[in-house]
Amino acid sequence: MYTHKSDAARNESDPGVTSTVVGVQDESDRRLQLVKRSRDLMSSRFRRFLSSIRWSDLEQEMRGLSNYRLSCCVNTLLQTLSATWEVSDLLEKWEAAGVRADSHNVPLQLKRVLAAMRSDHLPQHVPHRDFLHCLDRNCVRLSVQHDADEVFLSILNFVQQQMDDRALALEIQNLYKISVETHLQCLECDSVQTRTSYLLSLHLHLKEDHNSLAGCISSFLEDQELRGIDRCFCAKCGIKTPSKQGVKLLSLPRILCVHLKRFRNSRGYTRKLDCQVTFPETFDFSEIAREGFATDFAQNECKYTLYAVVVHSGSAMCGHYTAYVRHRGNQGWYYADDSFIRQHHSIHVNVQKRCKRGRTTTRTFRLNVQDYKCNTPRWNHRNLRN
């Protein structure tokens, strides 16, 4: 755009034009001041809004995990492991700088994904595909349906094999270690063989009808007679003889995992029991199974509190895993179905409803001291002694 020369000359000699320019400048200053005041007001309101937020509540929200190539089984295990703060704390102490081929190292990838699940700077859904691909490289294949208890035990084995800090690796294993003494008595010559070993979870047999956790534990600790094809070799008799086998507890772990054995095999066909199992949120092991303690059992405190339940819905051949987890911060129960997270008020009501509706397998997951865990259902209990 061009300005005519005569208009320019007239403007130079016309004082009215100057006053108009000054007026426009004053109006511009006023607008700038209004904009500044508006920004200051919005900033003040925003600061008051931020101060009114209860950040502790936001930090206590659980993070969902997307289902990636049939990963619901691993997703539920990660949710329960995230609630097992003892494991996370031990992994945080691990200096893994010297670990080679970190893409194949399960404990290193587990450490990273658990840290991501606790982080405040990530989106709601945690990126966990590196951990899933790491398991796949260690033969826990993607796009394959797995048993949650088997995958959990595999992860514990990888921790023992792939952590270069042996002391920390043993500390993690000891969180779940149940020391037992098994005895085998020959019913012909009465000779007794004893052996000391350990378990990482209690595998409890279920009856066809109603079951209770206390009843299942008592049955696990009862002596069993072995006859017929189950006879064992007796070194004194030199042949296989009928015998009686039993288990005694030498020590209980900080985190008690309970696996409910809901599957039955008959003539090559596997079916799943849909019977109900009642369980408390807290229980004292010494009150329901003191007769199962060995003579040198020395623990005084045997109280446990439930903090996680892994649920399997479906049949023996296919299904879906979800979890109920007690949050460490607000102590509330949360239901985790892959990326979907919802808070619940009663763990018993919700698990029973799902069992009646959908052929559920509840599993306990190994967690902290009072985390008792049940398989199919699987529960995790944390010991209260600490």
C-alpha atoms as one frame of an Amber mdcrd trajectory, in Angstrom:
protein
   0.000   0.000   0.000   1.245   3.464  -0.892   0.497   6.834   0.734  -0.231
   9.855  -1.464   2.388  12.562  -1.028  -0.130  15.357  -0.599  -1.877  13.409
   2.231   1.433  12.974   3.960   2.196  16.681   3.728  -1.271  17.560   5.049
  -0.823  15.264   8.009   2.445  16.906   8.929   0.797  20.324   9.140  -2.475
  19.184  10.817  -2.211  19.073  14.654  -5.480  17.102  14.870  -3.802  14.114
  13.423  -1.189  14.136  16.206  -3.840  14.131  18.927  -5.562  11.207  17.216
  -2.313   9.220  17.252  -1.822   9.982  20.946  -5.383   8.867  21.679  -4.815
   5.594  19.888  -1.604   5.065  21.854  -3.393   5.661  25.185  -6.112   3.184
  24.195  -3.450   0.627  23.345  -1.825   1.075  26.761  -5.163   0.594  28.496
  -5.780  -2.619  26.564  -2.352  -3.923  27.496  -3.040  -3.172  31.150  -6.403
  -4.962  30.950  -4.749  -7.976  29.371  -2.087  -7.993  32.082  -4.710  -7.748
  34.843  -6.672 -10.603  33.261  -3.558 -12.753  33.127  -2.723 -11.964  36.750
  -6.282 -12.816  37.778  -6.258 -16.103  35.863  -2.845 -16.953  37.295  -4.111
 -16.275  40.824  -7.208 -18.420  40.287  -5.113 -21.203  38.776  -2.762 -21.146
  41.753  -5.729 -21.388  44.137  -7.069 -24.294  42.071  -3.747 -26.116  42.270
  -3.537 -25.567  46.010  -7.018 -27.046  46.461  -6.073 -30.340  44.783  -5.234
 -33.246  47.096  -2.156 -34.467  45.319  -1.823 -37.400  47.697  -5.102 -38.759
  46.323  -3.873 -38.462  42.761  -0.653 -40.237  43.638  -2.656 -43.114  45.078
  -4.452 -43.935  41.864  -3.460 -47.196  40.216  -2.229 -47.306  36.642  -3.872
 -49.468  34.017  -1.937 -51.836  31.722  -3.132 -52.311  28.166  -3.743 -55.831
  26.899  -0.967 -56.498  24.393  -1.065 -59.862  22.625  -2.921 -61.770  25.367
  -0.998 -60.145  28.222  -3.822 -60.141  30.805  -2.003 -62.818  32.838   1.205
 -60.771  33.113  -0.783 -57.565  33.643  -2.397 -58.958  36.790   0.959 -60.162
  38.084   2.452 -56.697  37.557  -0.428 -55.118  39.473   0.141 -57.433  42.432
   3.917 -57.014  42.287   3.444 -53.256  42.223   1.472 -53.585  45.462   4.310
 -55.679  46.912   6.443 -52.755  47.954   9.085 -55.046  49.493  10.011 -56.338
  46.032  10.116 -52.845  44.521  12.326 -51.568  47.354  14.816 -54.406  46.911
  14.950 -53.931  43.137  15.582 -50.202  43.636  18.690 -51.073  45.674  20.051
 -53.112  42.793  22.771 -51.372  40.801  22.433 -53.055  37.414  25.087 -51.038
  35.587  27.152 -54.120  34.772  24.273 -56.199  33.425  24.678 -57.165  29.787
  21.916 -57.667  27.234  19.407 -55.739  29.319  16.672 -56.452  26.771  16.886
 -60.099  27.908  17.197 -59.378  31.636  13.830 -59.964  33.331  14.624 -58.454
  36.781  16.016 -55.303  35.152  12.921 -54.849  32.989  10.743 -55.630  36.015
  12.513 -52.932  37.996  11.849 -50.407  35.222   8.162 -51.215  34.726   7.438
 -51.163  38.490   9.132 -47.765  38.726   7.015 -46.555  35.800   3.843 -47.743
  37.533   4.735 -45.569  40.542   5.770 -42.529  38.515   3.689 -39.322  38.526
   4.955 -38.191  35.118   3.516 -40.862  32.869   0.108 -41.182  31.218  -2.555
 -43.276  32.897  -1.571 -46.446  31.002   1.970 -47.581  31.766   4.226 -48.651
  28.875   5.112 -52.275  29.700   5.821 -53.811  26.321   9.577 -53.960  26.968
   8.883 -56.260  29.914   6.511 -58.407  27.848   9.041 -58.744  25.028  11.746
 -59.535  27.579   9.650 -62.418  28.902   9.068 -63.531  25.324  12.842 -63.661
  24.757  13.025 -65.874  27.850  10.436 -68.303  26.428   7.353 -66.905  28.194
   5.753 -66.334  24.819   3.491 -63.527  23.727   0.136 -64.375  22.088  -0.078
 -67.522  24.238  -2.365 -68.070  27.222  -0.417 -68.792  30.393  -1.116 -69.896
  33.955  -0.510 -67.003  36.358   1.150 -69.175  39.006   3.582 -70.663  36.492
   4.515 -67.228  35.126   5.010 -65.886  38.638   7.348 -68.742  39.571   9.203
 -68.218  36.279   9.741 -64.540  37.127  11.148 -65.509  40.537  13.483 -68.004
  38.846  14.678 -65.342  36.389  15.403 -63.043  39.335  17.649 -65.726  40.852
  19.369 -66.504  37.559  19.826 -63.032  36.070  20.523 -60.704  39.014  24.238
 -60.201  39.533  23.684 -59.214  43.172  23.146 -62.616  44.770  22.362 -61.218
  48.217  19.466 -59.088  46.918  18.213 -61.953  44.753  18.043 -64.227  47.803
  16.278 -61.505  49.809  13.557 -61.378  47.152  13.180 -65.150  47.190  13.081
 -65.223  50.993  10.033 -62.934  50.949   8.033 -65.946  49.664  10.046 -68.857
  51.060   8.079 -71.469  53.050  10.501 -73.904  54.687   9.013 -77.378  55.099
  10.004 -80.796  56.344   8.495 -83.770  54.537   8.445 -87.209  56.082   7.686
 -90.541  54.442   6.886 -93.504  56.691   6.843 -97.046  55.368   3.706 -98.845
  56.545   5.492-102.240  56.354   8.615-101.622  58.434   7.784 -98.226  60.015
  11.064 -96.698  58.816  10.877 -92.928  58.261  12.643 -90.810  55.680  12.754
 -87.016  56.192  13.784 -84.225  53.865  13.986 -80.452  54.251  12.985 -78.246
  51.320  11.073 -75.070  50.576   8.034 -73.846  48.657   7.307 -70.452  47.136
   3.525 -70.854  47.379   0.990 -73.168  48.988  -0.818 -75.301  46.407  -4.125
 -76.202  48.014  -6.438 -78.945  46.787 -10.160 -78.141  46.488 -13.179 -80.313
  47.052 -16.061 -80.436  44.615 -18.413 -78.554  46.928 -17.915 -75.601  49.288
 -14.391 -74.872  50.565 -12.789 -72.507  53.061  -9.208 -71.281  53.195  -8.734
 -72.711  56.700 -10.093 -76.086  55.604  -7.835 -76.205  52.547  -4.738 -75.413
  54.627  -5.657 -78.084  57.194  -6.103 -80.656  54.415  -2.723 -79.702  52.948
  -1.022 -80.468  56.276  -2.792 -83.804  56.885  -0.915 -87.060  56.413  -1.808
 -88.966  53.250  -1.544 -92.675  52.589   0.131 -93.697  49.336  -1.009 -97.041
  47.978  -1.312 -98.783  44.644   0.458 -96.923  41.855   1.383 -94.186  44.380
   3.549 -96.500  46.514   7.094 -95.327  47.208  10.385 -97.221  47.342  11.522
 -98.186  50.812  15.289 -98.559  51.145  14.942-100.898  54.126  12.386-103.214
  52.488  14.056-102.945  49.062  10.717-102.641  47.248   7.864-100.209  46.745
   5.585-100.346  49.750   2.470 -98.539  51.010   3.523 -95.465  52.929   2.283
 -92.399  54.731   3.452 -88.944  53.692   3.167 -85.696  55.627   4.423 -82.112
  55.707   5.476 -79.961  58.652   6.171 -76.229  58.513   9.609 -75.047  59.623
   9.053 -71.341  58.903   6.527 -69.037  57.260   7.368 -66.205  54.854   6.692
 -62.516  55.018   4.507 -62.873  51.923   2.314 -65.946  51.828   1.065 -67.019
  48.398  -1.832 -69.445  48.176  -2.651 -71.272  44.956  -6.042 -72.966  44.720
  -5.891 -76.041  42.501  -9.167 -75.803  40.587  -8.232 -78.014  37.651  -8.897
 -81.741  37.363  -7.538 -84.105  34.735  -9.561 -87.150  33.758  -8.944 -89.358
  30.711  -7.045 -86.642  28.930  -9.687 -84.002  29.584  -9.046 -81.003  31.834
 -11.929 -79.336  33.580 -12.177 -76.487  36.036 -13.995 -76.593  39.386 -16.365
 -73.674  39.898 -16.958 -74.338  43.595 -17.000 -71.485  46.071 -14.066 -70.750
  48.389 -14.557 -68.482  51.394 -11.576 -66.598  52.779 -10.980 -63.906  55.418
  -9.088 -60.657  54.959  -6.963 -61.500  58.013  -6.114 -64.820  59.650  -3.702
 -66.313  62.168  -1.879 -69.354  60.826  -1.220 -70.651  64.347  -4.966 -70.776
  65.065  -5.920 -72.888  62.056  -2.888 -75.136  61.588  -0.709 -75.237  64.695
  -0.581 -79.029  64.457   1.229 -78.554  61.156   4.197 -76.782  62.770   7.451
 -78.699  63.175   8.869 -79.159  66.671  11.547 -76.511  66.047   9.135 -73.953
  64.528  10.224 -70.738  66.276   8.061 -67.920  64.874   5.789 -66.205  67.378
   3.766 -64.045  64.996   1.836 -65.829  62.257  -0.885 -63.304  61.391  -1.529
 -62.422  57.778  -3.583 -59.801  55.936  -4.919 -60.206  52.414  -3.712 -57.628
  49.901  -4.194 -59.165  46.445  -6.389 -61.685  44.643  -5.813 -62.814  41.062
  -9.023 -63.988  39.407  -9.353 -66.257  36.372 -12.679 -66.179  34.526 -13.394
 -68.803  31.913 -12.754 -72.483  31.350  -9.702 -74.698  31.711  -8.745 -74.113
  28.068  -9.202 -70.346  27.804 -10.181 -67.358  29.872  -9.210 -63.947  31.189
  -7.244 -62.726  34.222  -8.157 -59.787  36.436  -6.996 -58.746  39.900  -8.192
 -57.165  43.122  -5.405 -55.237  44.841  -5.300 -53.365  48.143  -3.578 -50.018
  47.618  -0.638 -49.363  49.895  -1.454 -45.666  50.342  -5.182 -45.413  51.024
  -5.675 -49.130  51.894  -8.633 -49.255  49.499  -9.401 -52.187  47.200  -9.040
 -51.673  43.444 -10.235 -53.872  40.600  -7.780 -54.090  37.684  -8.936 -55.406
  34.315  -6.023 -54.576  31.988  -6.287 -50.822  31.301  -9.559 -50.514  33.251
  -9.165 -49.597  36.928 -12.028 -49.177  39.380 -12.137 -48.764  43.151 -14.160
 -51.272  45.186 -15.343 -51.243  48.771 -15.670 -54.973  49.457 -13.307 -57.615
  48.127 -15.540 -60.515  49.251 -18.729 -59.329  47.588 -17.065 -58.619  44.263
 -15.107 -61.866  44.067 -18.197 -63.904  44.983 -20.294 -62.161  42.329 -17.685
 -62.847  39.669 -17.352 -66.464  40.783 -21.093 -67.054  40.518 -21.374 -65.243
  37.203 -18.332 -66.317  35.317 -16.655 -69.475  36.522 -13.943 -67.664  38.288
 -10.628 -68.906  39.468  -9.304 -66.833  42.247  -5.651 -66.709  42.780  -3.661
 -65.293  45.526  -0.631 -63.487  44.717   2.581 -63.320  46.529   2.987 -60.036
  48.176   4.168 -58.698  51.440   4.079 -60.271  54.778   0.364 -60.402  55.059
  -0.244 -61.057  51.495  -1.712 -64.443  51.330  -2.242 -65.761  47.983  -4.534
 -68.323  46.546  -4.358 -69.892  43.209  -7.457 -70.219  41.137  -8.243 -68.120
  43.238  -4.859 -67.015  44.109  -4.343 -64.801  47.122  -1.439 -62.844  48.492
  -1.147 -62.277  52.190   1.247 -60.056  54.051   2.592 -61.057  57.451   1.635
 -58.718  60.247   4.684 -59.335  62.359   6.317 -56.194  60.974
